[in-house]
Coordinates of C-alpha atoms in Angstrom, one line a residue:
X108 CA 0.1 0.0 -0.1
X109 CA 1.5 3.3 -1.0
X110 CA 1.8 6.6 0.9
X111 CA 2.4 4.5 4.5
X112 CA -1.2 4.9 5.2
X113 CA -2.9 4.0 8.6
X114 CA -4.8 1.0 9.4
X115 CA -8.2 3.0 9.3
X116 CA -7.2 4.6 5.5
X117 CA -6.1 1.4 4.3
X118 CA -9.3 -0.1 5.1
X119 CA -11.1 3.0 3.4
X120 CA -9.1 2.6 0.2
X121 CA -10.0 -1.5 0.1
X122 CA -13.8 -1.0 1.2
X123 CA -14.1 1.9 -1.4
X124 CA -12.6 -0.3 -4.2
X125 CA -14.6 -3.2 -3.2
X126 CA -18.0 -1.2 -3.3
X127 CA -17.3 0.2 -6.8
X128 CA -19.4 -0.3 -9.9
X129 CA -17.2 -1.1 -13.1
X130 CA -18.1 2.6 -14.3
X131 CA -16.9 4.1 -10.9
X132 CA -13.6 2.4 -11.5
X133 CA -13.3 3.5 -14.9
X134 CA -14.2 7.0 -13.9
X135 CA -11.7 7.1 -11.2
X136 CA -8.8 6.8 -13.9
X137 CA -9.6 10.0 -15.6
X138 CA -8.8 13.2 -14.7
X139 CA -11.1 15.5 -16.4
X140 CA -11.2 19.2 -17.7
X141 CA -14.2 21.2 -17.1
X142 CA -15.7 23.2 -20.1
X143 CA -18.4 25.1 -18.0
X144 CA -19.3 26.1 -14.4
X145 CA -22.8 25.3 -15.0
X146 CA -23.9 23.7 -11.9
X147 CA -25.8 20.8 -13.8
X148 CA -22.9 20.3 -16.3
X149 CA -20.4 19.9 -13.4
X150 CA -22.7 17.5 -11.4
X151 CA -22.8 15.4 -14.5
X152 CA -19.1 15.1 -14.6
X153 CA -19.3 13.4 -11.3
X154 CA -22.5 11.4 -11.7
X155 CA -22.1 10.1 -15.2
X156 CA -18.5 10.0 -15.6
X157 CA -17.4 9.5 -11.9
X158 CA -14.2 11.4 -12.4
X159 CA -11.1 10.9 -10.1
X160 CA -9.9 14.4 -10.7
X161 CA -10.7 17.6 -12.5
X162 CA -8.8 20.7 -14.2
X163 CA -10.6 23.7 -15.2
X164 CA -10.3 26.8 -17.3
X165 CA -9.2 30.3 -16.2
X166 CA -11.7 32.4 -14.1
X167 CA -11.5 34.4 -11.2
X168 CA -10.7 32.9 -7.9
X169 CA -14.6 33.2 -6.8
X170 CA -15.8 31.7 -9.8
X171 CA -13.5 28.7 -9.4
X172 CA -14.0 28.4 -5.9
X173 CA -17.7 27.9 -6.3
X174 CA -16.9 25.6 -9.3
X175 CA -14.7 23.5 -7.1
X176 CA -17.5 23.4 -4.1
X177 CA -20.0 22.0 -6.8
X178 CA -17.7 19.3 -7.8
X179 CA -16.8 18.1 -4.4
X180 CA -20.1 18.3 -3.0
X181 CA -21.7 16.1 -6.0
X182 CA -18.9 13.7 -6.1
X183 CA -19.2 10.3 -4.1
X184 CA -15.5 10.0 -3.9
X185 CA -13.4 13.3 -2.9
X186 CA -11.8 14.6 -6.1
X187 CA -8.2 15.8 -6.9
X188 CA -8.5 19.3 -8.2
X189 CA -5.5 20.4 -10.0
X190 CA -4.0 23.8 -10.6
X191 CA -0.7 24.8 -12.8
X192 CA 0.9 26.7 -10.2
X193 CA 4.4 26.6 -12.0
X194 CA 5.0 30.2 -11.8
X195 CA 2.7 31.6 -9.1
X196 CA -1.2 31.5 -8.0
X197 CA -2.1 33.0 -11.3
X198 CA -1.8 29.4 -12.4
X199 CA -4.8 28.6 -10.2
X200 CA -7.1 31.8 -11.0
X201 CA -6.9 34.7 -12.7
X202 CA -6.6 37.1 -9.7
X203 CA -3.8 34.8 -8.3
X204 CA -0.4 36.2 -7.9
X205 CA 2.4 35.9 -10.4
X206 CA 5.5 35.2 -8.5
X207 CA 8.2 34.2 -11.2
X208 CA 8.8 31.7 -13.9
X209 CA 11.0 28.9 -13.4
X210 CA 13.8 30.4 -15.3
X211 CA 13.3 33.7 -13.6
X212 CA 13.6 32.1 -10.1
X213 CA 16.6 30.1 -11.5
X214 CA 18.2 33.2 -12.3
X215 CA 18.4 34.6 -8.8
X216 CA 20.4 31.7 -7.8
X217 CA 18.5 31.6 -4.6
X218 CA 16.7 28.3 -3.6
X219 CA 14.5 30.4 -1.2
X220 CA 12.7 31.9 -4.1
X221 CA 11.7 28.4 -5.3
X222 CA 10.4 27.6 -2.0
X223 CA 8.5 31.0 -2.0
X224 CA 6.9 30.1 -5.3
X225 CA 5.7 26.5 -3.8
X226 CA 4.5 27.8 -0.8
X227 CA 2.7 31.2 -1.9
X228 CA 1.4 29.9 -5.3
X229 CA -0.4 27.0 -3.7
X230 CA -1.7 29.1 -0.7
X231 CA -3.7 30.6 -3.3
X232 CA -4.5 27.7 -5.2
X233 CA -5.3 26.1 -1.9
X234 CA -7.6 28.9 -0.8
X235 CA -9.9 28.2 -3.7
X236 CA -10.2 24.4 -3.3
X237 CA -7.3 23.2 -5.4
X238 CA -5.5 20.3 -3.6
X239 CA -2.8 19.1 -6.3
X240 CA -0.3 21.2 -8.3
X241 CA 0.9 20.1 -11.6
X242 CA 4.3 21.5 -10.7
X243 CA 7.2 21.6 -10.1
X244 CA 8.4 21.8 -13.9
X245 CA 11.6 19.8 -13.0
X246 CA 12.9 19.4 -16.8
X247 CA 16.2 20.5 -17.7
X248 CA 16.8 23.3 -20.3
X249 CA 19.5 21.9 -22.4
X250 CA 18.2 23.1 -26.1
X251 CA 17.7 26.6 -26.5
X252 CA 15.3 25.8 -29.2
X253 CA 13.0 23.8 -27.2
X254 CA 9.8 26.3 -27.0
X255 CA 7.7 23.8 -24.4
X256 CA 9.9 24.5 -21.2
X257 CA 12.6 26.8 -22.2
X258 CA 11.2 29.6 -19.4
X259 CA 9.2 27.2 -17.3
X260 CA 12.4 25.2 -16.5
X261 CA 14.6 26.2 -13.6
X262 CA 17.8 26.1 -15.8
X263 CA 20.2 23.8 -17.6
X264 CA 22.0 22.5 -14.6
X265 CA 20.6 19.5 -13.2
X266 CA 22.0 20.0 -9.6
X267 CA 20.4 23.6 -9.6
X268 CA 17.1 22.1 -11.0
X269 CA 17.1 19.3 -8.2
X270 CA 17.5 21.9 -5.4
X271 CA 15.1 24.4 -6.9
X272 CA 12.6 21.5 -7.6
X273 CA 12.8 20.1 -4.1
X274 CA 12.3 23.7 -2.5
X275 CA 9.2 24.2 -4.4
X276 CA 8.0 21.0 -3.1
X277 CA 8.8 21.9 0.6
X278 CA 7.1 25.0 0.1
X279 CA 4.0 23.3 -1.2
X280 CA 4.2 20.7 1.6
X281 CA 3.7 23.5 4.3
X282 CA -0.1 23.2 3.0
X283 CA -1.9 20.6 5.0
X284 CA -3.4 18.1 2.5
X285 CA -1.8 19.5 -0.6
X286 CA 0.3 17.3 -3.0
X287 CA 2.6 17.9 -6.3
X288 CA 2.6 16.1 -9.7
X289 CA 6.2 16.9 -10.7
X290 CA 6.7 16.8 -14.8
X291 CA 7.5 15.8 -17.2
X292 CA 9.0 12.3 -16.5
X293 CA 11.3 11.1 -18.1
X294 CA 12.5 14.5 -18.9
X295 CA 11.7 17.4 -21.5
X296 CA 14.5 19.7 -22.7
X297 CA 16.5 18.1 -25.2
X298 CA 14.6 18.0 -28.1
X299 CA 13.5 21.2 -29.8
X300 CA 10.1 20.0 -30.8
X301 CA 6.9 20.4 -28.5
X302 CA 4.8 17.1 -27.8
X303 CA 1.6 19.2 -28.1
X304 CA 2.3 19.3 -31.9
X305 CA 5.0 16.4 -32.6
X306 CA 7.3 13.8 -31.1
X307 CA 9.7 14.7 -28.5
X308 CA 12.6 12.8 -27.5
X309 CA 15.1 12.4 -24.7
X310 CA 18.2 11.0 -26.3
X311 CA 20.5 10.6 -23.2
X312 CA 22.1 7.2 -22.6
X313 CA 21.0 5.8 -19.6
X314 CA 24.3 6.6 -17.6
X315 CA 23.8 10.2 -18.5
X316 CA 20.1 10.3 -17.8
X317 CA 20.8 8.8 -14.4
X318 CA 23.1 11.7 -13.5
X319 CA 20.7 14.2 -14.7
X320 CA 17.1 13.7 -14.9
X321 CA 17.4 10.8 -13.0
X322 CA 19.2 12.7 -10.1
X323 CA 16.6 15.3 -9.8
X324 CA 13.6 12.8 -9.6
X325 CA 15.5 11.0 -7.1
X326 CA 16.0 14.2 -5.0
X327 CA 11.9 14.7 -5.4
X328 CA 11.3 11.5 -4.2
X329 CA 13.3 11.7 -1.1
X330 CA 11.5 14.8 -0.3
X331 CA 8.1 12.9 -0.5
X332 CA 6.9 13.8 -3.8
X333 CA 3.5 12.1 -4.1
X334 CA 2.8 12.0 -8.0
X335 CA 4.6 12.1 -11.3
X336 CA 3.1 13.4 -14.6
X337 CA 4.4 11.3 -17.3
X338 CA 5.4 13.1 -20.3
X339 CA 4.7 12.0 -24.1
X340 CA 8.8 11.8 -24.5
X341 CA 10.7 8.8 -25.6
X342 CA 13.6 7.4 -24.1
X343 CA 15.2 5.4 -26.7
X344 CA 18.5 4.3 -25.2
X345 CA 17.0 3.1 -22.2
X346 CA 14.0 1.1 -24.0
X347 CA 16.9 -0.3 -26.3
X348 CA 18.7 -1.3 -23.3
X349 CA 15.6 -2.7 -21.4
X350 CA 14.6 -4.6 -24.6
X351 CA 17.3 -5.0 -26.9
X352 CA 15.4 -6.6 -29.8
X353 CA 12.8 -3.5 -29.9
X354 CA 11.9 -2.2 -33.4
X355 CA 12.1 1.4 -34.4
X356 CA 8.4 1.4 -35.0
X357 CA 7.8 0.0 -31.7
X358 CA 9.3 2.7 -29.9
X359 CA 6.9 4.6 -27.7
X360 CA 6.8 7.5 -25.6
X361 CA 6.8 7.2 -21.9
X362 CA 3.1 7.4 -21.4
X363 CA 2.7 4.3 -23.6
X364 CA 5.8 2.6 -22.6
X365 CA 5.9 -0.3 -19.7
X366 CA 9.7 -0.3 -20.0
X367 CA 9.7 3.3 -19.0
X368 CA 6.9 3.8 -16.6
X369 CA 6.8 0.5 -14.8
X370 CA 10.6 -0.8 -15.6
X371 CA 12.5 2.6 -15.0
X372 CA 10.2 4.7 -12.7
X373 CA 8.4 1.7 -10.6
X374 CA 11.2 -0.9 -10.4
X375 CA 14.4 1.1 -11.1
X376 CA 13.8 4.1 -9.1
X377 CA 11.4 2.7 -6.8
X378 CA 8.4 5.1 -7.0
X379 CA 5.3 4.0 -5.7
X380 CA 3.2 7.1 -5.8
X381 CA 0.4 8.3 -8.6
X382 CA 1.6 8.3 -12.3
X383 CA -0.9 10.7 -14.6
X384 CA -0.2 11.1 -18.1
X385 CA 0.2 14.7 -19.6
X386 CA -2.9 15.8 -21.8
X387 CA -3.9 12.6 -23.5
X388 CA -4.9 14.9 -26.7
X389 CA -1.4 16.0 -27.2
X390 CA 0.2 14.7 -30.7
X391 CA 3.2 13.1 -29.0
X392 CA 0.8 10.4 -27.6
X393 CA -2.0 10.5 -30.2
X394 CA 0.2 9.9 -33.2
X395 CA 1.3 6.5 -32.7
X396 CA -1.9 4.3 -32.5
X397 CA -5.7 4.4 -32.6
X398 CA -7.0 6.4 -29.7
X399 CA -9.1 3.0 -28.4
X400 CA -5.6 1.2 -28.3
X401 CA -3.7 4.3 -26.8
X402 CA -6.1 4.8 -23.5
X403 CA -5.7 1.6 -22.2
X404 CA -2.2 1.0 -23.3
X405 CA -1.2 3.9 -21.1
X406 CA -2.9 2.3 -18.2
X407 CA -1.1 -1.1 -18.6
X408 CA 2.0 0.7 -19.1
X409 CA 2.1 1.6 -15.6
X410 CA 0.2 5.0 -15.7
X411 CA -2.8 5.5 -13.1
X412 CA -4.6 8.5 -14.3
X413 CA -5.4 9.7 -17.9
X414 CA -5.5 13.5 -18.3
X415 CA -8.4 14.9 -20.0
X416 CA -11.3 13.4 -22.3
X417 CA -11.2 14.1 -25.7
X418 CA -14.7 13.1 -26.2
X419 CA -16.0 12.0 -22.8
X420 CA -18.6 9.3 -24.0
X421 CA -16.1 7.8 -26.5
X422 CA -13.3 7.8 -24.3
X423 CA -15.2 6.3 -21.1
X424 CA -16.9 3.5 -23.4
X425 CA -13.5 2.7 -24.6
X426 CA -12.0 2.3 -21.0
X427 CA -14.9 0.5 -19.9
X428 CA -14.9 -2.0 -22.4
X429 CA -11.1 -2.5 -22.3
X430 CA -11.7 -3.6 -18.6
X431 CA -14.9 -5.8 -19.3
X432 CA -12.8 -7.6 -22.1
X433 CA -9.9 -7.9 -20.2
X434 CA -7.7 -5.6 -21.9
X435 CA -6.9 -3.9 -18.6
X436 CA -6.8 -6.8 -16.1
X437 CA -8.6 -6.8 -12.7
X438 CA -5.0 -6.9 -10.9
X439 CA -3.7 -3.6 -13.0
X440 CA -7.1 -1.5 -12.5
X441 CA -6.9 -2.5 -8.8
X442 CA -3.4 -1.2 -8.6
X443 CA -4.2 2.1 -10.2
X444 CA -7.3 2.6 -8.0
X445 CA -5.3 1.7 -4.9
X446 CA -2.8 4.3 -5.5
X447 CA -5.4 6.9 -6.6
X448 CA -7.3 6.4 -3.4
X449 CA -4.3 5.9 -1.1
X450 CA -3.1 9.4 -2.1
X451 CA -6.6 10.8 -1.4
X452 CA -6.2 9.2 1.8
X453 CA -2.8 10.5 2.4
X454 CA -4.0 13.9 1.7
X455 CA -6.9 13.6 4.2
X456 CA -9.7 14.1 1.5
X457 CA -11.6 11.0 2.9
X458 CA -11.8 12.5 6.5
X459 CA -13.0 15.6 5.7
X460 CA -17.1 16.4 5.4
X461 CA -17.8 17.4 1.8
X462 CA -18.6 21.2 2.9
X463 CA -14.9 21.2 4.0
X464 CA -13.1 20.2 1.0
X465 CA -13.2 23.8 -0.4
X466 CA -12.4 26.9 1.9
X467 CA -15.1 29.4 2.5
X468 CA -15.2 32.6 0.6
X469 CA -13.8 34.5 3.5
X470 CA -10.5 32.0 3.8
X471 CA -10.2 32.7 -0.1
X472 CA -10.3 36.3 0.1
X473 CA -7.8 36.6 2.9
X474 CA -5.3 34.8 1.0
X475 CA -5.5 35.8 -2.6
X476 CA -3.2 38.7 -3.3
X477 CA -1.4 38.9 -0.1
X478 CA 1.2 41.8 0.2
X479 CA 4.0 39.5 1.0
X480 CA 3.3 37.6 -2.3
X481 CA 3.7 41.1 -4.0
X482 CA 6.7 41.8 -2.1
X483 CA 8.4 38.5 -3.3
X484 CA 7.4 38.9 -6.8
X485 CA 9.4 42.3 -6.7
X486 CA 12.5 40.7 -4.9
X487 CA 12.6 38.1 -7.7
X488 CA 12.6 40.8 -10.3
X489 CA 15.1 42.8 -8.4
X490 CA 17.4 39.9 -8.0
X491 CA 16.7 38.0 -11.5
X492 CA 16.8 40.5 -14.2
X493 CA 20.4 39.5 -16.0
X494 CA 22.7 41.6 -17.8
X495 CA 23.7 38.7 -20.0
X496 CA 25.9 40.8 -22.7
X497 CA 27.8 44.0 -21.9
X498 CA 30.2 44.9 -24.8
X499 CA 29.8 48.7 -24.6
X500 CA 30.9 49.4 -21.2
X501 CA 29.9 53.1 -21.3
X502 CA 26.1 52.4 -22.1
X503 CA 24.8 52.3 -18.8
X504 CA 23.6 54.1 -16.7
X505 CA 20.9 55.4 -18.9
X506 CA 19.8 59.1 -17.4
X507 CA 17.7 61.9 -19.0
X508 CA 21.2 63.9 -19.0
X509 CA 23.1 61.1 -21.3
X510 CA 20.0 60.0 -23.5
X511 CA 17.0 62.3 -23.3
X512 CA 15.3 60.9 -26.5
X513 CA 14.8 57.2 -26.3
X514 CA 13.3 55.2 -29.2
X515 CA 11.4 51.9 -28.3
X516 CA 11.2 49.4 -30.8
X517 CA 8.7 46.3 -30.3
X518 CA 9.9 43.0 -31.5
X519 CA 7.1 40.5 -31.4
X520 CA 6.7 36.6 -31.8
X521 CA 5.4 35.2 -34.8
X522 CA 1.4 34.9 -34.7
X523 CA -0.3 31.5 -34.7
X524 CA -3.9 30.7 -34.6
X525 CA -4.1 30.4 -30.9
X526 CA -2.3 33.8 -30.2
X527 CA -4.4 35.7 -32.7
X528 CA -7.5 34.4 -31.0
X529 CA -6.2 35.2 -27.9
X530 CA -5.5 38.9 -29.0
X531 CA -8.9 39.1 -30.4
X532 CA -10.8 38.4 -27.5
X533 CA -8.4 40.4 -25.3
X534 CA -6.5 37.8 -23.2
X535 CA -3.0 38.6 -24.5
X536 CA -1.9 40.9 -22.2
X537 CA -0.8 44.4 -22.4
X538 CA 2.0 45.7 -24.3
X539 CA 5.6 45.9 -22.4
X540 CA 6.6 48.5 -24.9
X541 CA 3.8 50.9 -23.6
X542 CA 4.6 50.0 -20.2
X543 CA 8.1 50.9 -20.4
X544 CA 7.5 53.9 -22.3
X545 CA 5.2 55.1 -19.4
X546 CA 7.7 54.3 -16.7
X547 CA 11.0 56.0 -18.9
X548 CA 8.4 59.0 -19.5
X549 CA 7.9 59.6 -15.8
X550 CA 11.8 59.4 -15.0
X551 CA 12.0 62.3 -17.7
X552 CA 13.0 60.8 -20.9
X553 CA 11.3 61.8 -24.1
X554 CA 10.3 58.3 -25.6
X555 CA 8.5 57.6 -28.8
X556 CA 7.7 54.0 -30.4
X557 CA 9.0 53.0 -33.6
X558 CA 6.3 52.5 -36.2
X559 CA 7.2 49.4 -38.4
X560 CA 6.5 50.2 -42.0
X561 CA 4.8 46.7 -42.3
X562 CA 2.4 47.5 -39.6
X563 CA 1.4 51.1 -41.3
X564 CA 0.9 49.1 -44.7
X565 CA -1.2 46.3 -43.0
X566 CA -3.4 49.1 -41.5
X567 CA -3.7 50.6 -44.5
X568 CA -4.7 47.3 -46.1
X569 CA -7.5 46.8 -43.4
X570 CA -9.1 49.9 -44.0
X571 CA -9.4 49.7 -47.8
X572 CA -6.5 51.9 -48.7
X573 CA -3.6 50.3 -51.3
X574 CA -0.3 50.1 -49.4
X575 CA 2.7 51.1 -51.2
X576 CA 4.4 47.9 -51.4
X577 CA 7.8 49.5 -52.7
X578 CA 8.0 51.1 -49.4
X579 CA 8.4 47.7 -48.1
X580 CA 10.7 46.1 -50.8
X581 CA 12.8 49.0 -51.4
X582 CA 12.4 51.5 -48.7
X583 CA 15.4 52.2 -46.5
X584 CA 16.0 54.4 -43.5
X585 CA 18.9 56.8 -44.2
X586 CA 21.5 56.4 -41.3
X587 CA 21.5 60.0 -40.5
X588 CA 17.6 60.3 -40.3
X589 CA 18.0 57.5 -37.9
X590 CA 20.2 58.7 -35.5
X591 CA 19.3 62.4 -35.6
X592 CA 15.9 61.6 -33.9
X593 CA 17.2 59.6 -31.0
X594 CA 20.0 59.3 -28.4
X595 CA 19.5 55.9 -27.6
X596 CA 17.2 52.9 -28.6
X597 CA 15.8 50.0 -26.6
X598 CA 14.7 46.9 -28.6
X599 CA 12.1 45.1 -26.5
X600 CA 11.7 41.5 -27.7
X601 CA 8.3 40.6 -26.6
X602 CA 8.5 36.9 -27.7
X603 CA 6.6 34.4 -25.6
X604 CA 8.3 31.4 -26.9
X605 CA 10.2 30.4 -30.3
X606 CA 11.9 33.0 -32.5
X607 CA 11.1 36.8 -33.3
X608 CA 9.3 37.9 -36.3
X609 CA 10.8 40.8 -37.9
X610 CA 8.8 43.2 -40.4
X611 CA 11.5 44.4 -42.7
X612 CA 14.1 42.0 -43.6
X613 CA 16.7 45.0 -43.9
X614 CA 16.9 48.8 -43.7
X615 CA 14.0 49.3 -41.4
X616 CA 14.4 50.0 -37.6
X617 CA 13.0 47.0 -36.1
X618 CA 16.4 44.8 -36.5
X619 CA 19.2 46.7 -34.9
X620 CA 21.5 46.7 -37.6
X621 CA 22.8 50.0 -36.4
X622 CA 24.2 49.1 -33.3
X623 CA 27.6 51.2 -34.1
X624 CA 25.6 53.9 -35.1
X625 CA 23.7 54.8 -31.9
X626 CA 23.4 53.0 -28.5
X627 CA 21.2 50.2 -28.5
X628 CA 20.0 48.1 -25.6
X629 CA 18.1 44.9 -26.5
X630 CA 15.8 43.5 -23.9
X631 CA 14.4 40.0 -23.6
X632 CA 11.2 40.1 -22.2
X633 CA 10.0 36.7 -22.2
X634 CA 11.9 34.0 -24.2
X635 CA 15.5 34.2 -23.1
X636 CA 17.2 33.3 -26.2
X637 CA 16.7 36.3 -28.4
X638 CA 20.8 36.6 -29.0
X639 CA 20.5 33.9 -31.3
X640 CA 18.6 36.1 -33.9
X641 CA 20.0 39.5 -32.6
X642 CA 23.6 38.4 -32.2
X643 CA 24.7 42.0 -33.0
X644 CA 23.3 43.4 -29.9
X645 CA 26.1 44.6 -27.9
X646 CA 24.3 45.1 -24.5
X647 CA 21.3 42.4 -23.9
X648 CA 19.2 42.0 -20.8
X649 CA 16.7 39.2 -19.8
X650 CA 13.8 40.4 -18.0
X651 CA 12.0 36.9 -18.3
X652 CA 8.7 38.6 -18.0
X653 CA 6.9 41.8 -18.6
X654 CA 5.0 42.3 -15.3
X655 CA 4.8 45.8 -14.1
X656 CA 7.1 44.9 -11.0
X657 CA 9.7 43.9 -13.6
X658 CA 9.6 46.6 -15.8
X659 CA 9.7 48.9 -12.7
X660 CA 12.9 47.2 -11.6
X661 CA 14.6 47.0 -15.2
X662 CA 14.0 51.1 -15.3
X663 CA 15.8 51.2 -11.9
X664 CA 18.7 49.2 -13.0
X665 CA 19.1 50.8 -16.1
X666 CA 19.4 54.0 -14.7
X667 CA 21.7 52.8 -11.8
X668 CA 24.2 51.0 -14.0
X669 CA 25.5 47.7 -14.6
X670 CA 26.5 46.9 -10.8
X671 CA 22.7 46.8 -9.9
X672 CA 21.9 43.7 -12.2
X673 CA 22.2 40.5 -9.8
X674 CA 20.7 37.9 -12.1
X675 CA 23.2 34.9 -13.4
X676 CA 21.8 33.7 -16.4
X677 CA 20.6 29.9 -15.6
X678 CA 20.9 28.9 -19.2
X679 CA 23.2 29.6 -21.9
X680 CA 21.5 32.7 -23.5
X681 CA 24.2 32.8 -26.0
X682 CA 22.6 29.7 -27.4
X683 CA 25.8 27.9 -28.0
X684 CA 26.8 30.6 -30.9
X685 CA 30.2 32.1 -30.9
X686 CA 29.1 34.9 -33.1
X687 CA 26.5 35.9 -30.4
X688 CA 29.3 36.6 -28.1
X689 CA 31.2 38.9 -30.4

């Protein structure tokens, strides 16, 4: 029996399983996601599908608290209710407090901030009725082109990742009855591809894996980690060692591999806690076989819970039939149910009345947005912002006496369908350039924002005018015209992940080709890898996000000079490129 339960709790687990219908057994294997806060809909999730856990879509704390209350009161067995508190309580609710991303915490070099992140984020989550975090992100950021975890991981050093991840866990464990599911086993960060969209491969040998990712997970297990989120990540060198005659076409992601989940995680590492798959609609999982084969195969591989339905009726029927037809054995389903219920008992969910599983509105209001959380957010910005490259030693400090006129250049990431939708519905957030302009203006600078000719032409086209395409293909800016209007340029890279998308390929002001004509400071506001595409930058700073406290800290440091930057880059922000150091 996992989690060293009392005799009373063991009896509850065993009696609960013995009293379950087939449908209730299957339901416990699913970690659903709610599409609505409608009470009738939520009650159906528990009465029809008997889900074992639930995640939800973003909303305010008050809305989510009520959502969680309805779910727990209507469920026969207490539910896991999960949050994505990787970087703060804002991963639990819209009005939760952002503390700092993994990489930003890593840049401080101080493990106490990982502890604060785990504690404060999940205090807010618990206050609205969540009881398990899909965190920490204990991946290792080896590949600068990996867009999935480059800013979410603590860095590229396995020892530091192990320390920070363990501190996050310790912080979360200060909250009574709260659990964590570390992700993404067996480890993301080597492949440049995103498992949401494609395959993802961890190519390390078993020896190298043990010294890196294995070390991180062993550290977490020693610190009482309750659950692991298995990633849709292949581990070919281990699978070949475990199964020498394996064919290439039989190489599967961890979530579908018995060799990885049962052989490596369970048997070699000795983990007897809960294993949840990453989202079951991600391409790294779905592209390998029919869904009706994939779902039971994940359970047979050793995973205990499936994250999210694709179609609830269809998936539920698939799993129910797999159980009744013997594809999933009685032994295996009881093993999974035992871990699920044992963790719920370990968290004390079985001993609380339903009306006490979710805190009151008063409790929630007393926790969300505490001043101490905002204080830590500010400290992390002050200690994490990193002066990565500083070739022109006299550029800083930036004061109105030295650089009265400042041009801000807004460099954005490539827009995909989802980012366009978020922008259209007003969920993309404010512009860091406008915020920086406001802050600099308050300090006495004269600030203007560069207008990209391509943006101008797009606006003309949208308004029915015919844009002058020659301006795009042949238009250039004279050096004298450029330099006569400004004393300093700050290029703000507002790129959430991936690569920047430049308007004009040459001659315009968006790409800082003019670094020897006028002082230029390049700032990476989100993704920390902008030197790969702007290697000519002479002064490059990573802020890791563009929250107001961060922009305040950035302006303060720019005005004080290089000695005020304390952050140490937790990854190679030069991206392994020698020319980025020139």
